[in-house]
Coordinates of C-alpha atoms in Angstrom, one line a residue:
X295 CA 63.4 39.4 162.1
X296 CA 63.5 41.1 158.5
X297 CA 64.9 37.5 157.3
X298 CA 61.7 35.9 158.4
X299 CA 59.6 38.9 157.7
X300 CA 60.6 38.3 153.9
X301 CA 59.8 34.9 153.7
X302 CA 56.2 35.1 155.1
X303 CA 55.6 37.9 152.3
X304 CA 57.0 36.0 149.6
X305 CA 55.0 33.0 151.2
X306 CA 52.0 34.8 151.1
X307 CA 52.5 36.2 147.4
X308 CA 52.6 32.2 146.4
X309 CA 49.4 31.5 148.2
X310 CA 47.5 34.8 146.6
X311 CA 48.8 33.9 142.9
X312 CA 46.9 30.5 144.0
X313 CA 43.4 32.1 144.7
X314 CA 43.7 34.9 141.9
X315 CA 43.0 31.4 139.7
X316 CA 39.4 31.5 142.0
X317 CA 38.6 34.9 142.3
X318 CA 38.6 37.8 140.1
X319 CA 39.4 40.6 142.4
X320 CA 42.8 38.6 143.7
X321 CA 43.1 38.2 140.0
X322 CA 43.7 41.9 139.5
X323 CA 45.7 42.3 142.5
X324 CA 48.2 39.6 141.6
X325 CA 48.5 40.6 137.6
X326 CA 48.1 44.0 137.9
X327 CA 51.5 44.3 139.7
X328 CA 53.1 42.7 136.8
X329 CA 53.8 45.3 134.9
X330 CA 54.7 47.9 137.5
X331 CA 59.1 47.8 137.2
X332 CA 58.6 48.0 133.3
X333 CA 56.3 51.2 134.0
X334 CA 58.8 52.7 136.4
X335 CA 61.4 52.2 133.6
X336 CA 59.6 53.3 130.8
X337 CA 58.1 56.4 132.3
X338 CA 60.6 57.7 135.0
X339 CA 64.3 58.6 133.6
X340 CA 66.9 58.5 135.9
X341 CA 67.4 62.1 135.4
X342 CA 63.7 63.1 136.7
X343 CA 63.3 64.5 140.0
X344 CA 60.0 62.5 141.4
X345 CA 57.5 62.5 144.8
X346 CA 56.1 59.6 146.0
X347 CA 52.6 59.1 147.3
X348 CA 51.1 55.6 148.6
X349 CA 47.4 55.3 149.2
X350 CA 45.9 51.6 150.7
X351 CA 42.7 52.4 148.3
X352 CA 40.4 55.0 147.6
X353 CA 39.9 56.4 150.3
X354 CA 43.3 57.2 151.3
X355 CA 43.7 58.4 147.7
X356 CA 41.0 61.3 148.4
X357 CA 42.8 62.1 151.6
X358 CA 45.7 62.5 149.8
X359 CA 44.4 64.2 146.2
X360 CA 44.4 68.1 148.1
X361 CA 48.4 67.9 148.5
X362 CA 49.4 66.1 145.7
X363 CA 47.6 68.6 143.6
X364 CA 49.5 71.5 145.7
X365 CA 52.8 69.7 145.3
X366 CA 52.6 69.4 141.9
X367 CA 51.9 73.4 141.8
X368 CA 55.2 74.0 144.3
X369 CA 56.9 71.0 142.4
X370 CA 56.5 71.8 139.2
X371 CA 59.3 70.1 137.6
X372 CA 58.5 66.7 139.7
X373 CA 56.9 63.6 138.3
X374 CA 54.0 62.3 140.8
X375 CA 54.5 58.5 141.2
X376 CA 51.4 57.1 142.6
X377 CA 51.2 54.0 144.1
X378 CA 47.9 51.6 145.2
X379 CA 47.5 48.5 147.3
X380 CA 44.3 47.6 146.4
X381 CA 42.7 46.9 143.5
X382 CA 39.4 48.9 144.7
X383 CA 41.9 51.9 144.7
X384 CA 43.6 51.5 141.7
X385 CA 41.1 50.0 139.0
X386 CA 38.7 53.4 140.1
X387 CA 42.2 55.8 140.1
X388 CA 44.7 54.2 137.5
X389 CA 43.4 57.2 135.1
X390 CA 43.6 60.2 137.4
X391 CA 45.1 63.3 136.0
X392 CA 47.1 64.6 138.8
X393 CA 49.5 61.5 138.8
X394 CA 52.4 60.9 136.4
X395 CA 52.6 57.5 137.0
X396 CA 49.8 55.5 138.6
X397 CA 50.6 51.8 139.5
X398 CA 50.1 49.3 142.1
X399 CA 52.8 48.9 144.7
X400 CA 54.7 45.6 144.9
X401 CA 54.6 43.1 147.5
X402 CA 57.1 44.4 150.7
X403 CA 59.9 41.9 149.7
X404 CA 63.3 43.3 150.3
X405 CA 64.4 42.8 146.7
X406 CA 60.8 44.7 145.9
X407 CA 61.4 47.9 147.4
X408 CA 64.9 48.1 146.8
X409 CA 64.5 48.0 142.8
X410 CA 60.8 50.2 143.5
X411 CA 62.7 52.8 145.3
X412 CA 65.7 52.4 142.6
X413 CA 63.5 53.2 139.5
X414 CA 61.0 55.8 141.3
X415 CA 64.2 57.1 143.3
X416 CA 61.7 59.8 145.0
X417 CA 63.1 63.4 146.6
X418 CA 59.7 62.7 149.3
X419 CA 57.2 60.2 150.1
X420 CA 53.9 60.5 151.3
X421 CA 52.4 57.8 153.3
X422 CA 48.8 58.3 153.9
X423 CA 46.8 57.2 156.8
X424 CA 48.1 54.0 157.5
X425 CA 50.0 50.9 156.1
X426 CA 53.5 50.7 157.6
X427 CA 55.2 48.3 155.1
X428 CA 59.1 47.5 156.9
X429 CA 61.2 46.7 153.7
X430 CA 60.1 49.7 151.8
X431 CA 60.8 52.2 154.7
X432 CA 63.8 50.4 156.2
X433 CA 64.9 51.6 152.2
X434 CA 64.2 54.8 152.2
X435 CA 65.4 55.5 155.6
X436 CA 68.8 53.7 154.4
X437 CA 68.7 56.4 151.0
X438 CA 67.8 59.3 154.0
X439 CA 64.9 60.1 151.7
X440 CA 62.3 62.6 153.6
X441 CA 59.4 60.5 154.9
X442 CA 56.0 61.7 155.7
X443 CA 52.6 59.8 157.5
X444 CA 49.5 62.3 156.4
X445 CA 46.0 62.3 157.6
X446 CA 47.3 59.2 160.2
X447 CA 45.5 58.0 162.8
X448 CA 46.5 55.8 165.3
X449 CA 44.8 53.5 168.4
X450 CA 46.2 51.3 171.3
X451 CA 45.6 48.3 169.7
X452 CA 47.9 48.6 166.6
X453 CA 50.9 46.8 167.4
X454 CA 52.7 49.6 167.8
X455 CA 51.1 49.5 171.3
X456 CA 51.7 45.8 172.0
X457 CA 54.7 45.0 173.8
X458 CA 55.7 42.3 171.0
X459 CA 55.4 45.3 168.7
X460 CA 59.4 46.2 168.3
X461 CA 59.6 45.2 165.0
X462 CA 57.1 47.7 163.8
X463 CA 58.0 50.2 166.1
X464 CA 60.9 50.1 164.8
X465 CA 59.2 51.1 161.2
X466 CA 58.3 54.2 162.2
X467 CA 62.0 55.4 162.8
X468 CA 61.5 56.2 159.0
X469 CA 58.9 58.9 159.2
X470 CA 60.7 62.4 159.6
X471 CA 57.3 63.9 160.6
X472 CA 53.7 62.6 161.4
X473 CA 50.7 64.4 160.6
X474 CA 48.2 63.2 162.6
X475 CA 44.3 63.6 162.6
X476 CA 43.8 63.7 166.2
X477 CA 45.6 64.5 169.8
X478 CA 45.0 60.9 170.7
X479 CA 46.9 59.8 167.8
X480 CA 49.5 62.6 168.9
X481 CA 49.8 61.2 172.4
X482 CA 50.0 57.3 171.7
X483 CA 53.2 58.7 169.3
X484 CA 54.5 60.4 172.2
X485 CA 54.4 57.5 174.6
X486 CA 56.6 56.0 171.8
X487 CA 59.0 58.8 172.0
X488 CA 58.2 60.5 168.8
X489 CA 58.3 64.1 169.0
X490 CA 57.8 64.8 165.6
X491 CA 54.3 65.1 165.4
X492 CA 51.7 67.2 164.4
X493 CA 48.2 67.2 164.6
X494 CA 46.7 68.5 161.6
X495 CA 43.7 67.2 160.8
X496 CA 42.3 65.1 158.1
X497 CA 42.7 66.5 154.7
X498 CA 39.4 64.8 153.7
X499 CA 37.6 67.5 155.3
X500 CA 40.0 69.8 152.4
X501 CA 38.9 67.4 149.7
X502 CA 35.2 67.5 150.1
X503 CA 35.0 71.1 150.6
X504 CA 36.3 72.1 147.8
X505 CA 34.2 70.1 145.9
X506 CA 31.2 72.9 146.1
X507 CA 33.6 74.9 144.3
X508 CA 33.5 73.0 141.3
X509 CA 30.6 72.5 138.7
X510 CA 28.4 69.7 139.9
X511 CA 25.6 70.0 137.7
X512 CA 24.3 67.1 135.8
X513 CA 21.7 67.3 133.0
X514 CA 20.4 63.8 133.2
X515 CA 20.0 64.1 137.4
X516 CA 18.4 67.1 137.2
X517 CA 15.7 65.7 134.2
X518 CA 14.7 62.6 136.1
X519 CA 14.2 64.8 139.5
X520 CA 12.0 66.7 137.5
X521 CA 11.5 69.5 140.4
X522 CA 10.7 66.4 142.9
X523 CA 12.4 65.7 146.4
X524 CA 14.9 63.0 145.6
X525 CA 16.6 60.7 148.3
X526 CA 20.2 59.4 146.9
X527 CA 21.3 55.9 147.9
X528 CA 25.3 55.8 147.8
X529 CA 27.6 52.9 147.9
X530 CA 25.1 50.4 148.9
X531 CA 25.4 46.5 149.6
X532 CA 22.6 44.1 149.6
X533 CA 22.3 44.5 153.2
X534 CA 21.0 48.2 152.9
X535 CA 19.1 47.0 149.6
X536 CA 16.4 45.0 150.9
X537 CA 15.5 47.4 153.3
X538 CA 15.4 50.4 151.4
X539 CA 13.3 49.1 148.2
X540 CA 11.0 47.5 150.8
X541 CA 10.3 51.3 151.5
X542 CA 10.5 52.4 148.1
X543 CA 7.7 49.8 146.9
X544 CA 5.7 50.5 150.2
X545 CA 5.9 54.1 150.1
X546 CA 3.2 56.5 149.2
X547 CA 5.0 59.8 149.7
X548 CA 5.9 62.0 146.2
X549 CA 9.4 60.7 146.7
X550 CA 12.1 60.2 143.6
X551 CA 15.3 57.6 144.3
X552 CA 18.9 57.6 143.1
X553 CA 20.6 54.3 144.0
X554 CA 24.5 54.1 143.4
X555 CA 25.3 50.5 144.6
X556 CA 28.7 49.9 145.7
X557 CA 28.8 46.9 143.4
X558 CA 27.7 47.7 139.6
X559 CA 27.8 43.9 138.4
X560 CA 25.4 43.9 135.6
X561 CA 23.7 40.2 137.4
X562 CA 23.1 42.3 140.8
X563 CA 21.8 45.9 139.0
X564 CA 19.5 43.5 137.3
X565 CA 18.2 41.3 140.2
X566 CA 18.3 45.4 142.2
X567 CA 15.6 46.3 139.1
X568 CA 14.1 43.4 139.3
X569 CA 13.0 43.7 143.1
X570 CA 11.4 47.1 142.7
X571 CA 8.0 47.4 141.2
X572 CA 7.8 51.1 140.9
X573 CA 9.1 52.5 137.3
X574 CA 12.8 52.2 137.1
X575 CA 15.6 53.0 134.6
X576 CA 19.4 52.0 134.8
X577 CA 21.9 54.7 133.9
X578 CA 23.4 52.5 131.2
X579 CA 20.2 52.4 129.3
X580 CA 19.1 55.5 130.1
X581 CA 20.0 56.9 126.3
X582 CA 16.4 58.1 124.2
X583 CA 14.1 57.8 127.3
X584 CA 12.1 60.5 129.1
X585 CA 13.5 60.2 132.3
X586 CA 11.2 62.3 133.9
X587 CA 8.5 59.8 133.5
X588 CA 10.4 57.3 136.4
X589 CA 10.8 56.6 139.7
X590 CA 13.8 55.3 140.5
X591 CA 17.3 55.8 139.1
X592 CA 19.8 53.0 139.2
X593 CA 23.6 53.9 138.7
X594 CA 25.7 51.6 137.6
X595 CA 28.5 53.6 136.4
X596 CA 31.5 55.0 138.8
X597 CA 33.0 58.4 139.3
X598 CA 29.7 60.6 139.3
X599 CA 28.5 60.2 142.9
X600 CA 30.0 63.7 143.9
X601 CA 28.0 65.2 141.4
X602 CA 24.6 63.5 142.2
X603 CA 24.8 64.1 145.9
X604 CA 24.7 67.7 145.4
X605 CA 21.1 67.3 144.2
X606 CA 20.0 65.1 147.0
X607 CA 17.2 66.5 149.5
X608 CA 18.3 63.3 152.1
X609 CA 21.1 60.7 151.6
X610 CA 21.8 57.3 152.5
X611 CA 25.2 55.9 152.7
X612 CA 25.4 52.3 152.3
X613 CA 27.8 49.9 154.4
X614 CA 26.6 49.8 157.6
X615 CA 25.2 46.7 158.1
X616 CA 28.6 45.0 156.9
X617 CA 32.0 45.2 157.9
X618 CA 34.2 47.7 158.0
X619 CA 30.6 49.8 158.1
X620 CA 29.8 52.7 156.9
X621 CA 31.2 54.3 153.6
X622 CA 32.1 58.6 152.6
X623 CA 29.4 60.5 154.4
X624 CA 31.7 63.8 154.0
X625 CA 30.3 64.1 150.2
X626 CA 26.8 64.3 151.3
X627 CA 27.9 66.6 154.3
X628 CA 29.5 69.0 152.6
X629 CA 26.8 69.6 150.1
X630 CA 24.4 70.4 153.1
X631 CA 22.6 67.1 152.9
X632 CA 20.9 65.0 156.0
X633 CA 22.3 61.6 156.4
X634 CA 21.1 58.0 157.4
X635 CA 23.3 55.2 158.2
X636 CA 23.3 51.8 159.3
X637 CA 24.7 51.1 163.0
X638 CA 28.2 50.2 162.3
X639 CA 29.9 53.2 162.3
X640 CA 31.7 53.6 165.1
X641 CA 35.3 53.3 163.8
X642 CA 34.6 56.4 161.7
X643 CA 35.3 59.4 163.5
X644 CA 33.4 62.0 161.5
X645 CA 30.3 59.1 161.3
X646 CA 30.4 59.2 165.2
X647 CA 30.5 62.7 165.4
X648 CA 28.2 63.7 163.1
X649 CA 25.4 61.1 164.6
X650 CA 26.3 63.2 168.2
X651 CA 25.3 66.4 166.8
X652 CA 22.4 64.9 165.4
X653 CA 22.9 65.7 161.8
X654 CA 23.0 62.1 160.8
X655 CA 20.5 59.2 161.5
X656 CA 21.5 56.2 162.4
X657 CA 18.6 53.2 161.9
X658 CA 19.0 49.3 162.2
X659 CA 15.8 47.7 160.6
X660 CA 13.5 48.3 158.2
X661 CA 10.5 50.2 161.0
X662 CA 13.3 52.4 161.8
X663 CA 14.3 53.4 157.9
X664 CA 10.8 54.5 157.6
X665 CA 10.3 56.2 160.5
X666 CA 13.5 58.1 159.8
X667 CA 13.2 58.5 156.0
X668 CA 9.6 59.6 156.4
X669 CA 10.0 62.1 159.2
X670 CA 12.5 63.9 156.8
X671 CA 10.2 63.6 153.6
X672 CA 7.3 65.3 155.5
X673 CA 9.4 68.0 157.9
X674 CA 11.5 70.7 156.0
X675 CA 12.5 72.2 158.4
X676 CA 13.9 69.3 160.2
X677 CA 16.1 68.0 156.8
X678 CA 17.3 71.9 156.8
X679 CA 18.9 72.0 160.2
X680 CA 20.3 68.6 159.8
X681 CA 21.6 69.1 156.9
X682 CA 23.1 72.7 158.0
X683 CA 24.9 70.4 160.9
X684 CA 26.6 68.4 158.4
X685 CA 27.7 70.8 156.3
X686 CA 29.1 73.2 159.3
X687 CA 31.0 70.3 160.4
X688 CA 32.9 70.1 156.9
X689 CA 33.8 73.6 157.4
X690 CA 35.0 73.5 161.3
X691 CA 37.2 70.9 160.5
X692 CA 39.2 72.2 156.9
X693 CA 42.4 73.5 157.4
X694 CA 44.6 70.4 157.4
X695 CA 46.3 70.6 154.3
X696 CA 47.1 74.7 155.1
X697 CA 48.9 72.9 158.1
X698 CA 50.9 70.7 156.6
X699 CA 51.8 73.3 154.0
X700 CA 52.7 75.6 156.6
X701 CA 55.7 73.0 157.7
X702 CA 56.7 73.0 154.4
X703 CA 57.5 76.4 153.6
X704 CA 58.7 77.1 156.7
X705 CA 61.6 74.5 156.0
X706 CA 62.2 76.0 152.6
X707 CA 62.3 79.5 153.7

């Protein structure tokens, strides 16, 4: 099965160096890995003691960020190697400080992760969330190097479930523990005969609430608010676009807006600008103008969404009109901040439970957004308590990383 496992990888590598000809994303996926052995070689010696962590993307990288900063305070004679799948992970990430060595992770060929696991020869490796890649874990399991899932979640229909599912099932044999995120997750394990489980939690929840203890003030944010009630659109497609500035030319309420698209091409920030009548500047050409004087901020820069969240009065997170849905609604949350989504959220559990207690909105047309948005604008009281919810719910549900801590020390003591 691993014989014929192989072959479809290496397959699929051929076909993907095809299309990253076409596409520009592929593209980075396909010659960004290029460099990653020489990397290894040049930047871990064979002397270094080193952990591994593996994220899919971004979002597993924040789930993982609270305990590879810990580890590298318990560790401190360990090299972080940090390795991507994605592009959308990596290209944000590859400059992150916490990380001694950032690169993508190579395609699960056998020869791949035996000459990966050779030159990063980690003491630990942290899996997080999700992707179960065979070769690389049938390696480490071979080396008996300590295997960890984090943060994991896991439902009926993953193939682990299915009855032609051996093969993978047979992957997880590598973990030596699972932290999971939920009892649900904990029982499917069980029913597999894993014992080794824990549920911990997600360490998102960690992640975003410790964000309020950092400095998130921002001159520039706090110039073009001007004092005003300011809605923050984050990660938003063109979906959630055409509704939303629909309201925001329409609108006669005393209303500022902060729009973060999830894509920052320069050809769709334009054409964005260019469908809103109402004054607007773009964060790129911001430099020498009195920002006070507009009405809509466009950002088409990365890495300061955190920070302009905190000085939101409502939020809207973008994806839910697409697929996989909705995008991070814990940064809003934990800040305090009500929250409007579109109606695909359902395979986010913090979404789901957030729109239950009724500190997020959920609309799915344009009568809807303004019904919602404008019902906030006009009612204090109501943003407060909603935004109170969300920001209770961060709290209630911190404490993973203390778990997974906690099984730590108590194998070193």
């Amino acid at each position: 099965m691993f014989f014929l496992y192989d072959l479809l990888v290496t397959f699929a590598g051929f076909c993907i160096k095809i299309l990253a000809i076409f596409n520009s994303k592929i593209h980075l996926f396909v010659h960004g890995r290029q460099p990653v052995f020489a990397t290894l070689q040049a930047k871990v010696g064979s002397q270094d003691k080193t952990i591994w962590f593996h994220a899919a993307s971004l979002g597993e990288y924040e789930q993982g960020l609270p305990l590879m900063e810990k580890m590298k305070l318990i560790y401190p004679n360990h090299k972080i190697i940090l390795t991507f799948f994605s592009p959308s992970g990596y290209e944000v990430r590859k400059n992150n400080t916490v990380a001694d060595v950032t690169v993508y992770l190579p395609l699960d060929t056998k020869s791949n992760a035996e000459k990966f696991i050779e030159l990063a020869h980690p003491e630990m490796v942290f899996f997080i969330k999700y992707e179960y890649w065979p070769n690389y874990l049938k390696v480490l399991k071979n080396k008996a190097i300590a295997t960890y899932l984090i943060s994991g979640v896991f439902r009926e229909n993953q193939l682990f479930f299915k009855w032609y599912g051996g093969f993978y099932r047979k992957a997880l044999d590598s973990f030596e523990h699972f932290f999971v995120q939920n009892s649900t997750s904990k029982d499917l394990l069980l029913q597999l005969g894993k014992s080794n489980v824990t549920v911990s939690g997600d360490t998102r929840f960690d992640r975003v609430a410790a964000i309020l203890e950092k400095d998130n003030h921002l001159d520039f944010i706090s110039e073009f608010k001007n004092n005003q009630l300011t809605i923050v659109v984050g990660s938003s497609w063109p979906k959630d676009e055409k509704i939303l500035v629909n309201y925001i030319n329409s609108t006669k309420h005393a209303v500022k807006f902060i729009i973060a698209p999830h894509n920052i091409k320069s050809d769709q920030i334009q054409e964005l600008q260019k469908s809103i009548i109402k004054k607007t500047v773009i964060f790129s050409k911001k430099e020498g103008k009195n920002l006070s004087e507009f009405d809509v901020f466009i950002i088409d820069t990365i890495g300061i969404l955190t920070k302009i969240y905190s000085e939101a009065a409502i939020a809207y997170v973008g994806g839910g009109f697409g697929n996989p849905g909705v995008h991070n609604l814990l940064e809003p949350a934990t800040f305090g901040v009500p929250i409007v989504l579109g109606p695909n959220y359902s395979h986010f559990s913090e979404a789901t439970a957030l729109v239950d207690m009724v500190g997020c909105d959920v609309i799915s047309n344009e009568k809807e957004l303004k019904e919602t948005f404008d019902n906030l604008i006009q009612n204090r009281d109501v943003r407060e308590e909603k935004g109170h919810i969300c920001n209770t719910f961060v709290k209630m549900n911190t404490g993973a990383l203390e778990t997974i801590l906690k099984y730590f020390s108590n194998r070193l003591s």
